[in-house]
Coordinates of C-alpha atoms in Angstrom, one line a residue:
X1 CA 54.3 -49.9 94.8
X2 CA 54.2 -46.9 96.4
X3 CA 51.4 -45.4 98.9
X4 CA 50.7 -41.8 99.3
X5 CA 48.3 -42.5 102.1
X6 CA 46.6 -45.3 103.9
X7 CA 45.4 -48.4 102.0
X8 CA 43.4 -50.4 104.0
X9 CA 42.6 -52.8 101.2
X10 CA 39.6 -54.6 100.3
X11 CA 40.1 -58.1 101.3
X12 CA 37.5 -59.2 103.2
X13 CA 39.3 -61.4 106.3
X14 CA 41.7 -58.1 106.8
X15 CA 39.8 -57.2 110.0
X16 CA 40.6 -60.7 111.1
X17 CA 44.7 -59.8 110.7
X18 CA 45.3 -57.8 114.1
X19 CA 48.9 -58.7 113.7
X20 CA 48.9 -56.3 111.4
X21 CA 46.8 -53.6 112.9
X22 CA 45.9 -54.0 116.5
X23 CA 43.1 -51.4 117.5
X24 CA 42.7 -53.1 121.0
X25 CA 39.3 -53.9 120.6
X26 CA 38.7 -58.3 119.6
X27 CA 35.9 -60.4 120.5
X28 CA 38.3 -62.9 121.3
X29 CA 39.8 -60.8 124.2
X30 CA 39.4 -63.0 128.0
X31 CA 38.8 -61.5 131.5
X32 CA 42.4 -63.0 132.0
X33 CA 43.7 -62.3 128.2
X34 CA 42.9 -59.0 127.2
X35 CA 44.1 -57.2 123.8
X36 CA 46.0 -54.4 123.3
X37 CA 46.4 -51.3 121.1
X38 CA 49.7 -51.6 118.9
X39 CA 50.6 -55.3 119.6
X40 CA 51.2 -56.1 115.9
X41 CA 53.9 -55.4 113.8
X42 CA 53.0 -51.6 112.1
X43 CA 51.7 -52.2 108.8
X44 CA 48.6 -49.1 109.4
X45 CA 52.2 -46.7 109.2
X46 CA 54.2 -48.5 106.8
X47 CA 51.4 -49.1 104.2
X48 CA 51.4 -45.3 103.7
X49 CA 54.6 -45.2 102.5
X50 CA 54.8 -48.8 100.5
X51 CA 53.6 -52.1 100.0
X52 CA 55.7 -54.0 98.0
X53 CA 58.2 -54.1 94.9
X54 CA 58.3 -57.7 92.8
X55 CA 61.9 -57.6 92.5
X56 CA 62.1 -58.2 96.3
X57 CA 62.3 -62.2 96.3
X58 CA 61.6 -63.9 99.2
X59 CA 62.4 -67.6 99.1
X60 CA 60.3 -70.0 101.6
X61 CA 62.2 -73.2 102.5
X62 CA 58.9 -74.8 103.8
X63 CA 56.7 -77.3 103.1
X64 CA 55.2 -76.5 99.4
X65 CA 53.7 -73.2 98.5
X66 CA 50.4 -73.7 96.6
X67 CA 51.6 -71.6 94.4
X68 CA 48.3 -71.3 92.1
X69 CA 46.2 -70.0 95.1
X70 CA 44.1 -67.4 94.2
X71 CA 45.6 -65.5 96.9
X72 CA 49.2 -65.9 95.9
X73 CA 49.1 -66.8 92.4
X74 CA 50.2 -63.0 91.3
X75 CA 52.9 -62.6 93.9
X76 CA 55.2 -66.0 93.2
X77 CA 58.4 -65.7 91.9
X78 CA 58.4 -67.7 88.2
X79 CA 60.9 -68.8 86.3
X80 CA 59.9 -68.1 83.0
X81 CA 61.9 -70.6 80.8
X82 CA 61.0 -73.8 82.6
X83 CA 57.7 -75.5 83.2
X84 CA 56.8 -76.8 86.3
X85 CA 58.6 -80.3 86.7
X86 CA 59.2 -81.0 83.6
X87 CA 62.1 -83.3 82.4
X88 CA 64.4 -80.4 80.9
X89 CA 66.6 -77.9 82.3
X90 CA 65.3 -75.3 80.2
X91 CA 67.7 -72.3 81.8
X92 CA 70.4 -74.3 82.4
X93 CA 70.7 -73.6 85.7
X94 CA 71.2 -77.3 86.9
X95 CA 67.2 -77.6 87.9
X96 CA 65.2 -79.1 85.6
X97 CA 61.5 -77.5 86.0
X98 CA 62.0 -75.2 88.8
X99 CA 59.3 -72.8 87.6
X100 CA 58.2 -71.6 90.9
X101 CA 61.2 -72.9 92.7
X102 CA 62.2 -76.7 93.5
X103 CA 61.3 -79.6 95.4
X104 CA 64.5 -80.7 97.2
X105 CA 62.4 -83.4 99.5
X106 CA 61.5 -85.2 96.4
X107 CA 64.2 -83.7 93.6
X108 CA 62.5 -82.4 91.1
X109 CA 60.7 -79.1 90.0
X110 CA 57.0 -80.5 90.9
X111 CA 55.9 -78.2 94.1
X112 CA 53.5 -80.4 95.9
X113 CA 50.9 -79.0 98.3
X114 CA 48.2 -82.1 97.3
X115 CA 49.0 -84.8 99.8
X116 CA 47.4 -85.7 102.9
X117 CA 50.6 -85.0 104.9
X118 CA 50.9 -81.7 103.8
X119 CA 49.6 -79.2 106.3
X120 CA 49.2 -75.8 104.6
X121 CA 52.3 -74.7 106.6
X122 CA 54.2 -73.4 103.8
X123 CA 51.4 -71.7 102.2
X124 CA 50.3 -70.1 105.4
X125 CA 53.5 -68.8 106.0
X126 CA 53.9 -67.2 102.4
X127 CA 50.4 -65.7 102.8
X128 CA 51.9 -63.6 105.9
X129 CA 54.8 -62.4 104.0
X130 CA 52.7 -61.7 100.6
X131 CA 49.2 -62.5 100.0
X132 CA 48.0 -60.5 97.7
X133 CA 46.5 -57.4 98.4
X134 CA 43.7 -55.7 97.5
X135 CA 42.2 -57.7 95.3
X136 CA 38.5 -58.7 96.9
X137 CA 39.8 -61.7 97.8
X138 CA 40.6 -63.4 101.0
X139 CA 43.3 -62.1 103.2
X140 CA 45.9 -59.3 103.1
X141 CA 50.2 -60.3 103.0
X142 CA 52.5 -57.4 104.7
X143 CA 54.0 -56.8 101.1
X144 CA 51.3 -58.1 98.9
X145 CA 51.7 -55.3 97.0
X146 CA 48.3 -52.7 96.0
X147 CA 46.3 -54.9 93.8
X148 CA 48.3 -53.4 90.6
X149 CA 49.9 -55.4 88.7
X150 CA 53.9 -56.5 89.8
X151 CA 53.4 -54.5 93.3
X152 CA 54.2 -57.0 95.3
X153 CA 57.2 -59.1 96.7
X154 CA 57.9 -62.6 95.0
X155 CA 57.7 -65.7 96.6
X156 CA 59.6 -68.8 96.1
X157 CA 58.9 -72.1 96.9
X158 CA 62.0 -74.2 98.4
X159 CA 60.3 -77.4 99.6
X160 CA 62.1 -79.4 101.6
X161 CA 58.9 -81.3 103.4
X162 CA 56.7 -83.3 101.0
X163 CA 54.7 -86.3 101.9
X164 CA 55.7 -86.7 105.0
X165 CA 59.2 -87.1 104.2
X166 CA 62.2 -84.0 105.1
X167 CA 65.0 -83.8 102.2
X168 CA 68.6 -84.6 103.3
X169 CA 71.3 -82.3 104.8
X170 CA 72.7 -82.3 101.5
X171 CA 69.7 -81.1 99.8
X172 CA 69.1 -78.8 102.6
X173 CA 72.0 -77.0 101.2
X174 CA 71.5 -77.2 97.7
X175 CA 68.3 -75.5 98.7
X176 CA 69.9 -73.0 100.2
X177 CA 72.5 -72.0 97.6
X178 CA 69.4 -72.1 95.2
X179 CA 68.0 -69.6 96.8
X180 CA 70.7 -67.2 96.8
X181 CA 72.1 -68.5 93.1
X182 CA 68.4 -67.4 91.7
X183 CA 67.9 -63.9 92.8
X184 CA 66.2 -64.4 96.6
X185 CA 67.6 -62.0 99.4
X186 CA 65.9 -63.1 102.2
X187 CA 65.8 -67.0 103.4
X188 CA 62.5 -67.6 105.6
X189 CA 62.9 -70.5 107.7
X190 CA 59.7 -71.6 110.2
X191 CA 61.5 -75.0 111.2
X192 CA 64.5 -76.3 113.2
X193 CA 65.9 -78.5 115.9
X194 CA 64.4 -78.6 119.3
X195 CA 66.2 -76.3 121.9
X196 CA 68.4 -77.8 124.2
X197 CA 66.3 -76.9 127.5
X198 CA 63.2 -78.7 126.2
X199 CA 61.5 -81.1 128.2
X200 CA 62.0 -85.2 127.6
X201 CA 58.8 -85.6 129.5
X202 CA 56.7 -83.6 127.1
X203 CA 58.3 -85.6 124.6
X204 CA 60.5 -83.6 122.7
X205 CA 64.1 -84.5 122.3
X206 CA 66.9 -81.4 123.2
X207 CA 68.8 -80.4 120.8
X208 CA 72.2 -78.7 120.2
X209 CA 73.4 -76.5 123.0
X210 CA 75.4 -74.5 121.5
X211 CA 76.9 -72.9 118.6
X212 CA 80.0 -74.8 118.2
X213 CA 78.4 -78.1 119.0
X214 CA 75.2 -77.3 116.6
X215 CA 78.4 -76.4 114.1
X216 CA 80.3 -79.8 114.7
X217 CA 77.1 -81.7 114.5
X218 CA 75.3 -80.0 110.8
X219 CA 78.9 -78.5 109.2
X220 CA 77.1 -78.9 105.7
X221 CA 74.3 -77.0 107.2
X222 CA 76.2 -74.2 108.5
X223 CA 78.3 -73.5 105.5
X224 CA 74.9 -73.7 103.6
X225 CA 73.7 -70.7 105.8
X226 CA 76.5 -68.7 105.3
X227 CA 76.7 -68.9 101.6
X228 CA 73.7 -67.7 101.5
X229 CA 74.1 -64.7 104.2
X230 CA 77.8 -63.9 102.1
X231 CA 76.3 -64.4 98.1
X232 CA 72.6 -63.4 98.0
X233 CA 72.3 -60.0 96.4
X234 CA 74.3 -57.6 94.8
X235 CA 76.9 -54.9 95.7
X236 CA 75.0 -52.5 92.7
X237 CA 71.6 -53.4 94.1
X238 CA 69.3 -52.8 97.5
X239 CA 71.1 -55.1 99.6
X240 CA 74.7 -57.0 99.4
X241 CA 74.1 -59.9 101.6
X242 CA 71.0 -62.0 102.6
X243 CA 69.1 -62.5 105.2
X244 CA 68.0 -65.3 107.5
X245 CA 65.1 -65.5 109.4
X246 CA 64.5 -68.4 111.4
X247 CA 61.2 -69.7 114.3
X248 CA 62.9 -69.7 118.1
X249 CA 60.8 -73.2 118.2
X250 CA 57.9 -74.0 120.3
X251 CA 59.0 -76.2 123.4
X252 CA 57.9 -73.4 126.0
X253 CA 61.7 -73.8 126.6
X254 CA 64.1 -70.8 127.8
X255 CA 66.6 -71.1 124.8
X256 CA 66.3 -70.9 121.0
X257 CA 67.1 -74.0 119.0
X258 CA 69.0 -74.5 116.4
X259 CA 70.0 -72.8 113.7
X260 CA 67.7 -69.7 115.0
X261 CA 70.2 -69.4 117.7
X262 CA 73.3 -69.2 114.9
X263 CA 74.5 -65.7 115.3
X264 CA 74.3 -65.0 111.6
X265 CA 70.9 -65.9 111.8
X266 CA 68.1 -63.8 112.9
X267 CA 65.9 -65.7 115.8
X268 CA 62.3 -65.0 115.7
X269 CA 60.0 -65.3 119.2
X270 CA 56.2 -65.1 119.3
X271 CA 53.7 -63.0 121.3
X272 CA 50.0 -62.6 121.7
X273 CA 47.9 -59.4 121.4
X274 CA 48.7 -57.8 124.6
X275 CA 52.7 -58.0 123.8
X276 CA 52.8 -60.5 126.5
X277 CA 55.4 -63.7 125.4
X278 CA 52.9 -66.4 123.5
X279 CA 52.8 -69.5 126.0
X280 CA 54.7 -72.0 123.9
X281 CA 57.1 -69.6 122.1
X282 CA 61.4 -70.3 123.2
X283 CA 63.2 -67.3 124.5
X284 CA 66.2 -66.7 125.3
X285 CA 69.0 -64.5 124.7
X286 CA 69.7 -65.6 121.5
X287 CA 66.0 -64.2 120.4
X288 CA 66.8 -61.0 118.6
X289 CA 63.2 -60.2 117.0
X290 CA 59.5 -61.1 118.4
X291 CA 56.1 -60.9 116.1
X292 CA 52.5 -61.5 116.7
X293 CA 52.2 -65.8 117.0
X294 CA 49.1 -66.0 118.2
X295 CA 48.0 -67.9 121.6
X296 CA 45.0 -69.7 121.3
X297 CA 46.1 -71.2 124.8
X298 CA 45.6 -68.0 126.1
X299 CA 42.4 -66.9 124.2
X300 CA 40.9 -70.3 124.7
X301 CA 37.7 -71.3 126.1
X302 CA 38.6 -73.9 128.4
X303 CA 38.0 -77.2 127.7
X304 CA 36.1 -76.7 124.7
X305 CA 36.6 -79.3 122.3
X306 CA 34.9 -77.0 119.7
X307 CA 37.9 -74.4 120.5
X308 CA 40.3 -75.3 117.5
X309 CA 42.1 -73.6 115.1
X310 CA 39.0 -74.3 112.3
X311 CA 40.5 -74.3 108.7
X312 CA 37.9 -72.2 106.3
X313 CA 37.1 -72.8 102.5
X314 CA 36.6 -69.1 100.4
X315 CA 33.5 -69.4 100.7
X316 CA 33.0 -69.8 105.3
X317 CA 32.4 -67.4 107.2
X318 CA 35.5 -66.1 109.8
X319 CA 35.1 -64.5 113.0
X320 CA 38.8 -63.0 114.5
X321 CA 40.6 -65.1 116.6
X322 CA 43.8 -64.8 119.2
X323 CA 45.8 -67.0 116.2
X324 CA 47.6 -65.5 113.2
X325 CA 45.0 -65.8 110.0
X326 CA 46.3 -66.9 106.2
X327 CA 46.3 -68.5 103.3
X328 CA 45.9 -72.4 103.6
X329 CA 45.6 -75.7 102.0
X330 CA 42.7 -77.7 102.8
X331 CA 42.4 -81.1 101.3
X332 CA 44.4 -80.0 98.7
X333 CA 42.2 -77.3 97.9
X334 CA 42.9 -73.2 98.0
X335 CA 41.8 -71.9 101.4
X336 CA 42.0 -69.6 104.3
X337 CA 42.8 -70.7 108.3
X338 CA 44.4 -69.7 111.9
X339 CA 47.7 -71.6 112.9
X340 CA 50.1 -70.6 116.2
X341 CA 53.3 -70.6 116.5
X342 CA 57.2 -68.8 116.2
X343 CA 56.7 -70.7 113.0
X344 CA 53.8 -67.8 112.2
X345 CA 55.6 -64.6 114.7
X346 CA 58.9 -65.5 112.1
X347 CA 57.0 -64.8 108.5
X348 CA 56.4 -61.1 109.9
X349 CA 59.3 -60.4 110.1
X350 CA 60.5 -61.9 107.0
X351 CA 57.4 -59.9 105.5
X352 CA 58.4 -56.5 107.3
X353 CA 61.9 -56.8 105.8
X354 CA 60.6 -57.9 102.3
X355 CA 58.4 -54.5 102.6
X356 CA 61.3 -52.4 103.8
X357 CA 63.5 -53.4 101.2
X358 CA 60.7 -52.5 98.7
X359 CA 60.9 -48.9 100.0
X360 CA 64.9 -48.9 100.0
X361 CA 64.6 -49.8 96.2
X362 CA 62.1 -46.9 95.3
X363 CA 64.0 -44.7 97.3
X364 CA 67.3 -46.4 95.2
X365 CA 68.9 -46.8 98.9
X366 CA 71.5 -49.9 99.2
X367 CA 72.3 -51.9 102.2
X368 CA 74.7 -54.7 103.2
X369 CA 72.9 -57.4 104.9
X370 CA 74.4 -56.3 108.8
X371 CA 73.8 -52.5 108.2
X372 CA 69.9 -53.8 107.0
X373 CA 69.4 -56.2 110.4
X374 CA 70.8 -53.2 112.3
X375 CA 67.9 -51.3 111.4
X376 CA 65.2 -53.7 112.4
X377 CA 66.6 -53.9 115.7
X378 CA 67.0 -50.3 115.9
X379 CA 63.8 -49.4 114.6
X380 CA 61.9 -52.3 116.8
X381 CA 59.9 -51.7 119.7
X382 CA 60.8 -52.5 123.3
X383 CA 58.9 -55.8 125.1
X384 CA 60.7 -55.7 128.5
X385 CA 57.9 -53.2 130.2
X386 CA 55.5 -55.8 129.8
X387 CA 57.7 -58.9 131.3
X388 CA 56.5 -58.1 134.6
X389 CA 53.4 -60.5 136.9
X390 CA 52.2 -62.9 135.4
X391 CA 50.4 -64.6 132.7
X392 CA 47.2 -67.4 133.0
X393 CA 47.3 -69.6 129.8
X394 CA 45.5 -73.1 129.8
X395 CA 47.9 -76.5 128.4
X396 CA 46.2 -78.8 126.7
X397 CA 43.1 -76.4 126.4
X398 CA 40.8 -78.3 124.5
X399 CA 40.3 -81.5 127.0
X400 CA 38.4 -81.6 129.9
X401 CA 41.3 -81.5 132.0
X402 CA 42.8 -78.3 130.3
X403 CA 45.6 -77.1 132.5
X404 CA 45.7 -73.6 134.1
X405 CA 49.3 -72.9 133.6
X406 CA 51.2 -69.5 135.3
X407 CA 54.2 -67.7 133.4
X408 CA 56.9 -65.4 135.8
X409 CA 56.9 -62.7 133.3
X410 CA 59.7 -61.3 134.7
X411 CA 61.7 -64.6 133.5
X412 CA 61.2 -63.7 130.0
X413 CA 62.9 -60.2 130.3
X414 CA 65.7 -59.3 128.0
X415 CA 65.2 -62.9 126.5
X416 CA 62.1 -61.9 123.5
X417 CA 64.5 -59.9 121.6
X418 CA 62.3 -56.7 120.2
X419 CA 59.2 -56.2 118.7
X420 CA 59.5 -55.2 114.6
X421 CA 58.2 -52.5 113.6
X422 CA 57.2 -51.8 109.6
X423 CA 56.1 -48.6 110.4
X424 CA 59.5 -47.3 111.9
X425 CA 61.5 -49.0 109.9
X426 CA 60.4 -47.5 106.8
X427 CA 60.3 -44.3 108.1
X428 CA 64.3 -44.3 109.0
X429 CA 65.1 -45.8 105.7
X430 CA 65.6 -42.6 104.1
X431 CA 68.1 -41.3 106.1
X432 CA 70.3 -44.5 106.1
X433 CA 71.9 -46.2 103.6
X434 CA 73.3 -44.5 100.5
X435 CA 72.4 -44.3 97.0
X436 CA 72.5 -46.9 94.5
X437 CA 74.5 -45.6 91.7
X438 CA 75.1 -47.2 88.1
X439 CA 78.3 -49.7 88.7
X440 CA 81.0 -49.1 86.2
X441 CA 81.6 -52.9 84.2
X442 CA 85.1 -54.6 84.1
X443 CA 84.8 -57.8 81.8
X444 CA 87.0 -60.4 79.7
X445 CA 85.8 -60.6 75.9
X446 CA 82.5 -62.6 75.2
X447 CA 82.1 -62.2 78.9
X448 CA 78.1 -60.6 79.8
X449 CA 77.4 -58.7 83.0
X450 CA 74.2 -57.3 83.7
X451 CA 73.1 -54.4 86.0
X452 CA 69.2 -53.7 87.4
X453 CA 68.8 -50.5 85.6
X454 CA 65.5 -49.7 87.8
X455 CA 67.7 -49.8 90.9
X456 CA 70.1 -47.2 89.5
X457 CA 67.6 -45.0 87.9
X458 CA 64.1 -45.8 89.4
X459 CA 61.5 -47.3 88.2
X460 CA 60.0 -46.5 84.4
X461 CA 57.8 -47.9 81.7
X462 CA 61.2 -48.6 79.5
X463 CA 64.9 -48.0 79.6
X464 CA 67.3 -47.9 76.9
X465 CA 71.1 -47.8 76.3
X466 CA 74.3 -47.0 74.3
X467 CA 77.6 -47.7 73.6
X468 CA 79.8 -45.3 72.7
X469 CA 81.9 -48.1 70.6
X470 CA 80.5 -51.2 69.7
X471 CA 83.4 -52.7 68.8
X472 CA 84.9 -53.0 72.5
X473 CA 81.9 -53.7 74.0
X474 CA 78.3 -54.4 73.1
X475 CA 74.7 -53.3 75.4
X476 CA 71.6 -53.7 75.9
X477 CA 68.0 -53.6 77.6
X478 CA 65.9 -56.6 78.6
X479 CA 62.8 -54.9 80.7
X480 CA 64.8 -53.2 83.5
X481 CA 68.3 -55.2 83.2
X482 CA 71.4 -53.8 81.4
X483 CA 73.4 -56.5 79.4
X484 CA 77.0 -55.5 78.6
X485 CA 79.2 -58.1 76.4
X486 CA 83.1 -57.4 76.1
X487 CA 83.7 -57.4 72.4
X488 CA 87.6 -56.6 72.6
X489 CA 90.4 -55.3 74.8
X490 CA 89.8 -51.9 75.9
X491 CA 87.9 -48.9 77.4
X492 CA 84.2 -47.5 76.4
X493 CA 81.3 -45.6 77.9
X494 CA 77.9 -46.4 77.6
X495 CA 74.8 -43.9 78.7
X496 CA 71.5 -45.4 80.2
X497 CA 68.2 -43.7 80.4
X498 CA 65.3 -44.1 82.3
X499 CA 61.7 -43.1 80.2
X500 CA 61.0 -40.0 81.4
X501 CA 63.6 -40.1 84.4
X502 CA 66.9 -40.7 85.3
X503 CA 70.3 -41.1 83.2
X504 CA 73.7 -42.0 84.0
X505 CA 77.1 -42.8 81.7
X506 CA 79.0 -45.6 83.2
X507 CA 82.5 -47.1 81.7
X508 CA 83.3 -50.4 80.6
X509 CA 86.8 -51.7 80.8
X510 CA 87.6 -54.7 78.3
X511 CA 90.8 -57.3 79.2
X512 CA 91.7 -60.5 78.6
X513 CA 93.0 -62.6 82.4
X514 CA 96.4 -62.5 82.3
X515 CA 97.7 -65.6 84.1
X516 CA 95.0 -65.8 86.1
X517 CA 96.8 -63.2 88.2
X518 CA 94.2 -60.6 88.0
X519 CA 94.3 -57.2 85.5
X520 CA 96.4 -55.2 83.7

């Protein structure tokens, strides 16, 4: 949906989301951890121009996504043919039940968010990227869409954490290729290996150091990633490519893990509300991106044992707080709570490029996958001005011994990547890019490729289509996709309209394989 001028929404915990619009002013700002103007990631700006478009998919490879929350109910991606975990594969596409996605922890279509194990992580992360907006209820997602109907990005749940239990490499994959197999462009990832430079006392175990031993160690995982960055999207849509955006982890450690620090991955890093690195976020120069995290070690009361990250029902009352709000699971219920972490910084930016793509397909703009990843970075906002003196958190905050703990700022320079920007990035979209145009078909007999029509043409109440010989090739419309069949060997045309918009006249080239050697 597009904006013609700010939307500040009526969801009521809004206010509470400064990592979407930072005034400067929080009553959670310290004499040693104040709050700045601008630390968030630009939504005030980008809002104006767009907030969402459901053919945007973003798939969450999380724990479950409690995907009947009020909150995100009308912005999850749905398989229409299948019900959820049932014993069919209704589509045929090798998952039985995926409605709203698939578990691969458990292996089977039933998205599970009721279990005592389960955190709210994946939910809260989802929330970030597309809670619904508008709609008096709860919190606000950076492309929830306007409160219309279909105005916001789709979320699918990839659940690879259930119960306590983490799916297999192999399933890992699967996941993966799922994604990119069922229409999701952009893979958002809040999980990994420790980094290499984390500390054994603190009791986290290092992980790969490098690229080509984090390679040699998960191949199945690496080729999973790369399918996925090589055969998500289209070459006739908004993006040919996907993208991967991955938590830098959370050891206080001065690398990224693993597979953030892959280079076809994006690596996310965390800060507070004064731009300043968040205490426990990873840096490194394998961190390309940095989002608001929150730092509730910074904006602490030390020594409180009251000072926690409270979970809230609908119906409790929120005050703002130095973490990043969401939607939550509590007890298995629908809720609303603060979490910290890269795991939180990295949904932003999944978020901001869900919303930017949005804007690319209502201005019919495509992008490969680099030239889309170029912007962000180009369009993000420099952090080295603040890596200078240093930084009072407090470890361990909430016991009576909290630890006040010092950060060199100046370590962190050039090693927080940049700070995303919505705003800008929307902004530049319209002079990058170029224009999606109608792709001409080339298909065997009985063969049926289809083509997003609103992509091409923009978006309209209906489309329609027709061929100029039926008996070479057959078309037609279902809601905004063109279906062309090869009827017989040879060469047609068929022309498209948009409902009160745009039309185009593409061909459509009919031949049989010939030895498997390509056409003739």
């Amino acid at each position: 949906a597009t904006k013609a001028a700010a939307n500040p929404f009526n969801d009521p915990y809004l206010f509470c989301q400064w990592h979407y619009i930072n005034s400067g002013s929080a009553p959670f700002e310290r004499d040693w951890a104040p709050v700045l103007a601008g630390s968030d990631v630009g939504c005030d700006e980008a809002w104006k121009l767009c907030t969402g478009d459901p053919s945007i998919i973003v798939a969450v490879m999380d724990e479950g996504v409690m995907y009947n929350h009020p909150d995100l109910a009308a912005n999850m991606w749905v398989n229409e043919a299948e019900v959820m975990g049932s014993d069919s594969d209704m589509d045929g596409n090798g998952y039985k039940g995926d409605r709203y996605g698939y578990n691969f922890a458990t292996d089977n279509g039933l998205i599970n968010t009721s279990t005592i194990y389960d955190s709210g992580h994946g939910t809260h992360v989802a929330g970030t990227i597309a809670a619904v907006n508008n709609n008096g209820k709860g919190v606000s997602g950076i492309a929830g869409g306007d409160g219309t109907p279909d105005s916001g990005v789709k979320i699918m749940s990839l659940q690879i954490f259930d119960d306590g239990y983490n799916c297999s490499l192999a399933n890992e994959a699967r996941a993966m290729k799922y994604a990119a197999d069922n229409g999701a462009v952009i893979l958002q990832c809040s999980w990994g290996y420790n980094s290499s430079l984390s500390n054994i006392l603190s009791g986290f175990t290092p992980g790969p150091a490098s690229e080509d031993e984090w390679a040699n160690m998960y191949p199945l995982e690496k080729e999973a990633i790369d399918y996925f960055i090589h055969n998500a999207g289209s070459p006739n849509g908004v993006i040919d490519g996907g993208l991967i955006f991955f938590a830098s982890g959370n050891e206080y450690s001065a690398m990224s893990a693993f597979p953030a620090a892959y280079s076809g991955c994006v690596s996310v890093s965390a800060i507070a509300a004064d731009y300043t690195p968040a205490s426990y976020c990873n840096y490194g120069s394998e961190v390309e991106l940095s989002a608001p995290g929150g730092d509730i070690e910074y904006y602490c009361t030390p020594g409180s044992e009251d000072d926690t990250l409270e979970d809230l029902s609908p119906s409790g009352v929120l005050t703002p707080q130095g973490s990043i709000l969401s939607t939550m699971v509590l007890k298995g219920k629908a809720g609303y709570g603060y979490f910290d972490g890269t795991s939180m910084a990295c949904p932003h930016v999944s978020g901001v490029a869900a919303l930017g793509l949005s804007y690319a397909k209502s201005l019919r703009k495509h992008f490969t996958a680099d030239e889309f990843k170029a912007l962000m970075m180009k369009t993000s906002r420099e952090l080295d001005p603040y890596m200078s003196g240093d930084k009072l958190y407090y470890f361990n905050h909430t016991a009576a011994g909290a630890s006040p703990t010092r950060m060199d700022l100046g370590h962190y320079k050039g090693k927080m990547g940049r700070l995303v920007d919505a705003g800008a990035l929307l902004a530049a979209i319209g002079g990058e890019g170029v224009e999606i145009r109608m792709p001409n078909f080339y298909l065997a007999p009985m063969q049926t490729e289809k083509a997003d029509l609103s992509a091409a043409l923009g978006k309209a109440s209906s489309y329609s289509a027709e061929s100029e010989d039926q008996s070479i090739a057959l078309v037609k419309v279902s809601g905004n996709m063109l279906m062309v069949t090869g009827i017989a060997e040879g060469i047609t045309y068929a022309k498209v309209k948009a409902a009160g918009g745009g039309e185009a006249r593409v061909s459509i080239t009919v031949r049989k394989n010939s030895s498997s050697n390509g056409w003739l």
